[in-house]
XYZ file of C-alpha atoms in Angstrom:
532
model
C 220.262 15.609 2.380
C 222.746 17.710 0.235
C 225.836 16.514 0.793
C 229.215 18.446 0.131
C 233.373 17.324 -0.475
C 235.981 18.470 2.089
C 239.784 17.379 1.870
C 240.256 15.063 5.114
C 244.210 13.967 5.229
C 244.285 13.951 1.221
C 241.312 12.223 0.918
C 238.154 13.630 -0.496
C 235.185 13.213 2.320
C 231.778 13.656 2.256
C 229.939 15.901 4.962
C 226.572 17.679 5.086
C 226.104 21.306 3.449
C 226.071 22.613 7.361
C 229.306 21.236 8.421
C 230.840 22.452 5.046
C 229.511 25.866 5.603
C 230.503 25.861 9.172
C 234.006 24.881 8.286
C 233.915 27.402 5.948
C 232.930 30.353 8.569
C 235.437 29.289 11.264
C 238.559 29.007 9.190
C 241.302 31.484 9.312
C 242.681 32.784 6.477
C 246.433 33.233 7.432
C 246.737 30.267 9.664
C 245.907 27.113 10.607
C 242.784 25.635 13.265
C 242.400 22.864 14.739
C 239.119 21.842 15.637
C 237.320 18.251 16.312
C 234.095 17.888 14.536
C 232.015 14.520 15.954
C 230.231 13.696 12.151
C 233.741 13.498 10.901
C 236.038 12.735 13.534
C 233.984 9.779 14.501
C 233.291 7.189 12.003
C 229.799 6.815 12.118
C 229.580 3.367 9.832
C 231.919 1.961 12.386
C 230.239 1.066 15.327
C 233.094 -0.772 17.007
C 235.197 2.647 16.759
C 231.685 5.298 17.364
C 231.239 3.244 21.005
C 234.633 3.385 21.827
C 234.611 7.318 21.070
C 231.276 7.962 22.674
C 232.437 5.775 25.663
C 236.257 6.811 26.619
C 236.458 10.619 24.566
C 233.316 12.802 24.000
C 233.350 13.777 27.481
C 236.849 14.762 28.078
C 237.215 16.041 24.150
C 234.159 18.558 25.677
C 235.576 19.184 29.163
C 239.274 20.090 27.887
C 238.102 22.244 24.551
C 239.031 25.621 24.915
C 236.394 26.544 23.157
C 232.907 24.972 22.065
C 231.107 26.459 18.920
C 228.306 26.319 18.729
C 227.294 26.641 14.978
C 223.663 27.361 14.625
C 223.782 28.249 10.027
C 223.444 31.819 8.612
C 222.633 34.870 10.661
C 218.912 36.282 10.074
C 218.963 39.952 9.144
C 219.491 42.685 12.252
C 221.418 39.748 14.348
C 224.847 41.858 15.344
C 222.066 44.584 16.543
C 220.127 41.346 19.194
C 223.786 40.788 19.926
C 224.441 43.943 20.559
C 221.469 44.402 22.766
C 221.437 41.200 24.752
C 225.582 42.277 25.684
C 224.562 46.272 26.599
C 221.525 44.386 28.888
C 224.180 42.240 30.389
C 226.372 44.967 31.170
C 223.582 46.732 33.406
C 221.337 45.277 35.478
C 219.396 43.065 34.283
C 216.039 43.376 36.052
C 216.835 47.578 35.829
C 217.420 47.172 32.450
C 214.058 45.237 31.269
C 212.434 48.034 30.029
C 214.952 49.968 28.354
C 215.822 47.672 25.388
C 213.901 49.629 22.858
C 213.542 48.616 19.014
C 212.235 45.405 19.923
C 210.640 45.257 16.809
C 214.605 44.937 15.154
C 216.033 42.783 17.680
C 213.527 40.470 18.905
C 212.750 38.824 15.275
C 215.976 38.195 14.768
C 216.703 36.434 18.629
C 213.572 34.538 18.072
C 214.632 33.189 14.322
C 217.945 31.624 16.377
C 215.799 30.194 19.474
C 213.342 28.608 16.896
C 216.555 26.260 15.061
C 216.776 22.741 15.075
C 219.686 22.857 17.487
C 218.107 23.507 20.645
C 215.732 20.237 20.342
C 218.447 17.444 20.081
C 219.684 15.415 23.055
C 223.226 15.393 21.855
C 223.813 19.226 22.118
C 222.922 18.725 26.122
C 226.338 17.197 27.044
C 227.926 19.585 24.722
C 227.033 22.573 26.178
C 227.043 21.214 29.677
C 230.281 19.748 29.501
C 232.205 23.127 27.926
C 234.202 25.144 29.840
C 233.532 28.109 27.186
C 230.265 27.741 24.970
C 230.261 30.476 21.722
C 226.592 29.919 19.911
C 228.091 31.193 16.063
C 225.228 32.022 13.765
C 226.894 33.243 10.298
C 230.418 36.284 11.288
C 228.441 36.726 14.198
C 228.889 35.144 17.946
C 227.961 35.307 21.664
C 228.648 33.875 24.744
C 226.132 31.334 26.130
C 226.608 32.516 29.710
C 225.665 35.743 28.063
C 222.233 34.832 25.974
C 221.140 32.433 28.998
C 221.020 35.277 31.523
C 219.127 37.445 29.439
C 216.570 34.999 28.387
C 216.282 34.183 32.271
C 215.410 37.979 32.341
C 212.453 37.608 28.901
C 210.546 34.776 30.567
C 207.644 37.544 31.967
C 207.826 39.666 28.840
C 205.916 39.659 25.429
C 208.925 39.591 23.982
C 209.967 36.514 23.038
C 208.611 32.836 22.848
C 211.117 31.009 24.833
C 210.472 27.133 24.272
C 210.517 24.464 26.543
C 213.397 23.078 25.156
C 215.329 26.357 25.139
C 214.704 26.905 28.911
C 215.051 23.281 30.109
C 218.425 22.965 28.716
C 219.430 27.013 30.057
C 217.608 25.974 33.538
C 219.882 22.517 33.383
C 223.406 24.272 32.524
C 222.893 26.826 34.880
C 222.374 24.745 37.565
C 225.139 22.118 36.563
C 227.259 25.272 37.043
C 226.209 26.251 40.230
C 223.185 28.928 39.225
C 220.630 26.790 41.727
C 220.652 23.645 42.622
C 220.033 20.571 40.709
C 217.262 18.504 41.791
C 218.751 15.128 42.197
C 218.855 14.724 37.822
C 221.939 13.126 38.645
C 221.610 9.926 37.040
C 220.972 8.627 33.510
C 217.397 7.565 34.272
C 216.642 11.183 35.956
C 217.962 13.105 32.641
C 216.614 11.005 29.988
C 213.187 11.404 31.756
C 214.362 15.078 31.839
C 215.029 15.594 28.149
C 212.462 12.453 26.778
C 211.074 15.194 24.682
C 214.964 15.808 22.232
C 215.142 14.807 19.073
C 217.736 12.312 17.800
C 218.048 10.441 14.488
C 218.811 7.660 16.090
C 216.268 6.287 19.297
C 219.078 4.857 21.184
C 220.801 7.906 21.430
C 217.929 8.951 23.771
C 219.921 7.364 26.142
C 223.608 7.428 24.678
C 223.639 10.931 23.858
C 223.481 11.790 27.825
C 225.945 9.398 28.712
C 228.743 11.985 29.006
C 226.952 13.441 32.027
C 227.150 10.516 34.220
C 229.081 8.663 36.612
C 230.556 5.729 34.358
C 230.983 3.683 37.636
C 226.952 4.116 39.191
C 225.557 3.979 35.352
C 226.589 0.131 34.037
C 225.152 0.933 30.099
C 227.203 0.818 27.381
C 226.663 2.785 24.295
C 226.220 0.011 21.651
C 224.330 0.633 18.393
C 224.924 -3.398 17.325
C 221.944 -3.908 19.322
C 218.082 -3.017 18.706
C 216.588 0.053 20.215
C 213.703 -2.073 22.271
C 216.565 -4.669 23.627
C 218.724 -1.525 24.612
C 215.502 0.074 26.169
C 215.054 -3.474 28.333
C 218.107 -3.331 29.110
C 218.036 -0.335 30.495
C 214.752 -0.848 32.472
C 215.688 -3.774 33.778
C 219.157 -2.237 34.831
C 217.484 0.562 36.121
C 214.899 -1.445 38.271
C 217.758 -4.189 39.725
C 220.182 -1.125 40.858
C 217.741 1.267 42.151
C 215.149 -1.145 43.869
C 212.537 0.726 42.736
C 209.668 0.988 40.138
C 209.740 4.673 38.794
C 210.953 3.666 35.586
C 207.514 2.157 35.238
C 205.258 5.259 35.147
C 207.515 6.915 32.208
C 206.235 4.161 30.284
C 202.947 4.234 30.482
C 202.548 7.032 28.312
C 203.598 5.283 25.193
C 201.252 3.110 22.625
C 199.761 -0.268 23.907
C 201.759 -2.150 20.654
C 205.034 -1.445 23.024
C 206.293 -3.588 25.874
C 204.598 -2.130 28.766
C 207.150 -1.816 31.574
C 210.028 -0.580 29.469
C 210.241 2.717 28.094
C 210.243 2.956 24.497
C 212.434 6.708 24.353
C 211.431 7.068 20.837
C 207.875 7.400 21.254
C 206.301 11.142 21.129
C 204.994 12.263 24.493
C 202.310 13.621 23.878
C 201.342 16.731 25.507
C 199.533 17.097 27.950
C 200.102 14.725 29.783
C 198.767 13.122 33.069
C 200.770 14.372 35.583
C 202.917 11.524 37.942
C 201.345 10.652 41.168
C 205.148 9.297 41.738
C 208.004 9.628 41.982
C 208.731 12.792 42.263
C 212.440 12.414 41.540
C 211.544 12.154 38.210
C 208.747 14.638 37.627
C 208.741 18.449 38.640
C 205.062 17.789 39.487
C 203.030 20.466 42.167
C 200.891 17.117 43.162
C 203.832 14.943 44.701
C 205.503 18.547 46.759
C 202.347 18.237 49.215
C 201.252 14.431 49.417
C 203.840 11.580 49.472
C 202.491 7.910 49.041
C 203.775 4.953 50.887
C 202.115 1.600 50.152
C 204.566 -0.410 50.300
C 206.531 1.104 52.985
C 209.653 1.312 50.941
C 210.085 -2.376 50.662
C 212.730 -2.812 47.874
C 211.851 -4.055 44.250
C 212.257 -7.687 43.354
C 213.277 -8.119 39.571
C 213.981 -11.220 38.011
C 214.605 -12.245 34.297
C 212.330 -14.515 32.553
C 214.833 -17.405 31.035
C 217.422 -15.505 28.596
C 214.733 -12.557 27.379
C 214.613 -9.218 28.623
C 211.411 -9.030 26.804
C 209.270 -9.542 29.720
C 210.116 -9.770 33.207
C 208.973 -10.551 36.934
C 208.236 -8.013 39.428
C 206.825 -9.543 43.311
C 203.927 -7.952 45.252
C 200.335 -8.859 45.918
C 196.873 -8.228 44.128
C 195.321 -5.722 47.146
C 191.818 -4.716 44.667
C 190.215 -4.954 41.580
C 188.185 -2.257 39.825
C 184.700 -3.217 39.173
C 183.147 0.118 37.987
C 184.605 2.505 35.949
C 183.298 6.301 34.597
C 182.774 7.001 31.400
C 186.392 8.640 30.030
C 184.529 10.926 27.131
C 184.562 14.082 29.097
C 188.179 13.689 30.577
C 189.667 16.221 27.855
C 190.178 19.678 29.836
C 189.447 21.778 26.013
C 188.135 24.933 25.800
C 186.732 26.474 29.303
C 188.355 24.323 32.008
C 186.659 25.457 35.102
C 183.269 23.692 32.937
C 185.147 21.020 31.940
C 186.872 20.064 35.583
C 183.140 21.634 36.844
C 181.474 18.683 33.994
C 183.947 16.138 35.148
C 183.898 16.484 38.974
C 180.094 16.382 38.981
C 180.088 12.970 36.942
C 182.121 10.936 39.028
C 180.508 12.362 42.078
C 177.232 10.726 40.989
C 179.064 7.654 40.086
C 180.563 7.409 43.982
C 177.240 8.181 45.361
C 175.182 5.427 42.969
C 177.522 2.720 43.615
C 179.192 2.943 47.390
C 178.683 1.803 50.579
C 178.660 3.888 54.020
C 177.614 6.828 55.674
C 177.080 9.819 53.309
C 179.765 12.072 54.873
C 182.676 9.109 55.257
C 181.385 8.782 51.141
C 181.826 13.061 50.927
C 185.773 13.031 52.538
C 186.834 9.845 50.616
C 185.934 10.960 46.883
C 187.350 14.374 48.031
C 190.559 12.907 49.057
C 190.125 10.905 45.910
C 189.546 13.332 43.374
C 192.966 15.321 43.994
C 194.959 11.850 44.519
C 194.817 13.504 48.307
C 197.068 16.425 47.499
C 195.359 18.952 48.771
C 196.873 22.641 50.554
C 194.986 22.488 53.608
C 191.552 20.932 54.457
C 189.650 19.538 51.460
C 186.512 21.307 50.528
C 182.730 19.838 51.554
C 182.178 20.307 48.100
C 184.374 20.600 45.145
C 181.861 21.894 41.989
C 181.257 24.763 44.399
C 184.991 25.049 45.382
C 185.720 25.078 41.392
C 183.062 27.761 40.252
C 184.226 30.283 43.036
C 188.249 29.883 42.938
C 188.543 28.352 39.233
C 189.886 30.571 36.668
C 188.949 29.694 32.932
C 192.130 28.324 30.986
C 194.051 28.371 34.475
C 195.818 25.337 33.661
C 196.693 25.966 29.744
C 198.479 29.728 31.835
C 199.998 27.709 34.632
C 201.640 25.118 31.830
C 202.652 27.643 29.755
C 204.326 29.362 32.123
C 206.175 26.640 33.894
C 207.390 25.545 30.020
C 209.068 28.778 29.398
C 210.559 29.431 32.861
C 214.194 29.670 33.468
C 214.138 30.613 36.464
C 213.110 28.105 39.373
C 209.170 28.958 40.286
C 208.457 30.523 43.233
C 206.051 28.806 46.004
C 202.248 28.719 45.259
C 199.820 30.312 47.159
C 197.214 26.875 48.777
C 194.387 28.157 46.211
C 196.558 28.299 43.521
C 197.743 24.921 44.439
C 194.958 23.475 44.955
C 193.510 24.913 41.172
C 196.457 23.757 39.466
C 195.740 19.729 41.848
C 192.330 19.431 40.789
C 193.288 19.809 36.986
C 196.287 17.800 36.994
C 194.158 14.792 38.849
C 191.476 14.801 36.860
C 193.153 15.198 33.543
C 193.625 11.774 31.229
C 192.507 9.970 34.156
C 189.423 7.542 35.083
C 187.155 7.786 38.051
C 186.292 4.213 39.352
C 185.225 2.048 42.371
C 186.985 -1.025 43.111
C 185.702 -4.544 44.480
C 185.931 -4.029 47.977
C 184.005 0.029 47.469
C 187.542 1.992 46.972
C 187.098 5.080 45.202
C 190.293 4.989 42.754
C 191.373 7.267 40.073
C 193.478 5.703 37.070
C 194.453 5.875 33.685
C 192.037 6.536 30.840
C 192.181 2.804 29.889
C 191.743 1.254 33.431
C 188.830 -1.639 32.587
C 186.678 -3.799 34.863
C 188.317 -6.758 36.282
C 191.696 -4.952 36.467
C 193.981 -5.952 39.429
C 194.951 -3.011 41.554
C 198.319 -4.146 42.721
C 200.883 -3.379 45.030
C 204.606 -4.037 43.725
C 207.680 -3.681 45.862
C 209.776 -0.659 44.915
C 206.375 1.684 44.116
C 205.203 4.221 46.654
C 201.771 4.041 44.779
C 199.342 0.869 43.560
C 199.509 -0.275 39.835
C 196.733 -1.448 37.663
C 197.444 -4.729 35.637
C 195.755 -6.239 33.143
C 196.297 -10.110 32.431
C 196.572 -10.429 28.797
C 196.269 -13.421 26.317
C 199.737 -14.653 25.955
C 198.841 -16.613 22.885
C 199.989 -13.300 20.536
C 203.022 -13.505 18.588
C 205.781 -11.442 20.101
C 206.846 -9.067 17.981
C 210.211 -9.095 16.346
C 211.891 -6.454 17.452
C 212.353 -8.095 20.574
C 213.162 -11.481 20.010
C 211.434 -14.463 17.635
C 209.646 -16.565 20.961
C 207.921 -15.695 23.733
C 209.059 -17.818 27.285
C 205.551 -18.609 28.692
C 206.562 -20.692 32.248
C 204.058 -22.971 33.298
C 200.954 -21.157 35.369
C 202.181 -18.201 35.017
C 199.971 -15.408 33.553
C 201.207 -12.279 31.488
C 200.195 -8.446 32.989
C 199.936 -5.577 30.938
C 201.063 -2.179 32.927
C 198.198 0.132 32.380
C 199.603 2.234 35.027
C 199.296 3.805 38.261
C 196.462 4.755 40.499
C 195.264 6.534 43.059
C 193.443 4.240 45.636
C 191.684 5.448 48.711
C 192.482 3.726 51.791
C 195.648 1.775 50.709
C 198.197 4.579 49.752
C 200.212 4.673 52.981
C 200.676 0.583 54.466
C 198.722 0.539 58.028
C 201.325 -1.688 60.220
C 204.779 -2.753 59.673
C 204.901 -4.377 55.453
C 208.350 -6.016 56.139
C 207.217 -8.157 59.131
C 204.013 -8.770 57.513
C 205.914 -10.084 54.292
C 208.118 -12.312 57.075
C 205.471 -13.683 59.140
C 203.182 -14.507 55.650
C 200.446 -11.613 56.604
C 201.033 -10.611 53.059
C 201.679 -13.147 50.676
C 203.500 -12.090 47.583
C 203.495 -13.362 44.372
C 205.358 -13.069 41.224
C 203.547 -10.824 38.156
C 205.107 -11.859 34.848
C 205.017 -8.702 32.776
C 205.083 -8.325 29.002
């Protein structure tokens, strides 16, 4: 990284070539300016002084600033005309005004050179231009407002002519609400916006979490910023924090989308999500996922999540519930990837693990019909579930539905209006069936879990999850890796679980009877799963 010298109170100081050349652009010539700078205001090799900082001043340094800059390098050719466009749009109205922008061909290449920086991916610029009163995005002698460029990018997202990334509309969509454009769906706490924003960039993987720490209640979020410990142990930390003062399992399901080498019920924030993903059967606090608006799960009944520390490591912990199943035939995953034509693929799919059910399960043919129907679309269907669903798919499937309906919810700003049921139900079938195994448990369950769900799993229910879990007991005999601590704490008769993740389980997603008093009175006998 090229690296430049500044004059700091008499004393030569290195910065990077960007903040030279951005001290360089905002300086007046006639008089001084006083601005605050976090890469050199803030010691970084200090970590004593950079958690004070982050802990007691970012947020009010932000709040109080009469003005935030915003500096995003040198301005691409024909910028002052976007400016000028984007502020004449502005002026008007902006859905009147759509149309009438003309010489897109001069202005659009030069918006979409600024929207395509660095800048917009990393978590720290979230709290920066949340927290400013007055936000000024500076790209060479030229400037605009962010109020400004955000509402007319919220009036681009249905036109051809620009590519508005995810991260360019989740953070517009976040600020706008945070000041009052729409309201903010319950991304209140830390857990809610690091789930929100998972996919930033940051140099550093704690600051995954640190860098949003300015947007939270200090009081009703107990982490620290403190870069003297590893990532994993702050990551445990955190998931153990999280788990303890929520009483619930949510964090859970954000972490089993990382690699198997990780800890499995902690999320690792500086793994790549890949994309796309399986979408959440729960909770829906956490995911802005079409499945959980029609179908909410309840198999535990709400009972609240028991967490307790296994001797001094946070490496592994235990979590009480009960084994309820375990899967003892699973489909073939090979033709889970929804590539190329979807309606085939979801048409290929459906069809296999229909054969499956009916080679394998017990009961009249029609009670087998409704339950892998329910199954299928984790039971989240708009309306009555079809007789059959290959038939349902060739008439109302579009091809590449799903790659349009992603796209477009990506590069929305604006909150999405209400699907029609057979849109819905399209967009349900997809989302179910995609990086997810068909299989029937012990007791003739039709289930649908992750892509690595095995024979002889144990379909679980945990208190604090609305849904069932799949566990794997694991050979605790591995070394423990390093990175979180140099021993593993192996009680006596007590196995380890891996968390492959959760499932969809017909029959046992909403408790029948009252789990509390059957917990009391020893109905339901719980146990403690030691997870790693």
């Amino acid at each position: 990284m090229l690296r430049r010298i500044i004059t700091v109170n008499s004393r030569s100081f290195l910065v990077t070539d960007s903040i030279y050349r951005a001290l360089r652009a905002l300086r007046h010539g006639d008089k001084k300016r006083i601005v605050w700078i976090d890469a050199v205001c803030i010691n970084q090799g200090d970590h004593k002084e950079k958690i004070k900082q982050v802990q007691n001043l970012m947020q009010p340094i932000y709040e109080k600033a009469q003005r935030v800059i915003v500096w995003l390098g040198a301005a691409p050719a024909d910028l002052s005309v976007a400016f000028d466009r984007v502020q004449q749009q502005i002026k008007g109205s902006t859905e009147r005004n759509k149309e009438r922008l003309g010489d897109r061909e001069v202005w659009a290449p030069a918006l979409q050179d600024i929207l395509n920086r660095r800048w917009w991916s990393r978590v720290w610029v979230v709290q920066e231009v949340a927290l400013g009163r007055r936000v000024i995005l500076r790209c060479g002698d030229e400037e605009i407002g962010w109020e400004s460029l955000s509402k007319f990018l919220a009036s681009q997202t249905n036109t051809q002519s620009l590519d508005i990334k995810r991260e360019v509309s989740s953070l517009i969509k976040f600020t706008t609400a945070r000041r009052g454009g729409f309201p903010l769906r319950k991304r209140v706490g830390l857990l809610h916006l690091a789930a929100h924003f998972r996919d930033r960039t940051a140099t550093d993987p704690r600051d995954k979490l640190f860098g949003l720490l300015g947007l939270v209640n200090k009081e009703k979020e107990p982490l620290e910023p403190d870069w003297t410990k590893a990532p994993l142990t702050v990551f445990a930390d955190f998931a153990a924090s999280c788990i303890e003062r929520n009483k619930n399992l949510g964090i859970l399901v954000l972490a089993e989308e990382q690699c198997a080498s990780q800890c499995s019920w902690a999320v690792s924030w500086d793994a790549a999500v890949q994309k796309p993903n399986r979408i959440s059967l729960w909770p829906p606090e956490l995911y802005n996922n079409p499945i959980t608006r029609v179908r909410k799960y309840s198999a535990t009944q709400d009972l609240p999540a028991e967490c307790k520390r296994n001797g001094d490591d946070w490496g592994s912990i235990f979590l009480a519930g009960w084994q309820e199943d375990a899967v003892a035939i699973v489909g073939d995953h090979t033709a889970f990837n929804i590539l190329g034509n979807e309606r085939q693929s979801i048409r290929h799919i459906v069809s296999t693990w229909e054969k499956l059910a009916g080679a394998h399960s017990k009961g009249s043919t029609r009670e087998k019909q409704a339950a892998f129907n329910r199954t299928i679309v984790a039971d989240a269907c708009d309306g009555d579930h079809p007789e059959d669903w290959v038939e349902w798919v060739d008439k109302n499937m579009q091809t590449n539905s799903y790659q349009a309906h992603e796209r477009a919810m990506a590069s929305s700003i604006k909150e999405p209006d209400h699907q029609s049921p057979r849109k819905h139900n399209c967009v349900t079938v997809q989302q179910a069936c995609t990086q997810r195994r068909f299989f029937i448990t012990s007791n003739g369950r039709y289930g649908i879990g992750p892509t690595d769900t095995h024979v002889r799993d144990k379909v679980c229910m945990l208190l604090g999850a609305a849904v069932p879990f799949i566990l794997r007991e694991t050979d605790h005999r591995h070394k423990w890796t390093s990175r979180w601590c140099n021993r593993k704490v192996h009680p006596e008769g007590k196995e380890f679980h891996k968390v492959v993740g959760q499932a969809y389980v017909d029959g046992v997603m909403d408790y029948e009877g009252d789990s509390k008093a059957d917990v009391g009175c020893g109905v339901v006998k719980l146990r403690d799963f030691l997870l790693e």
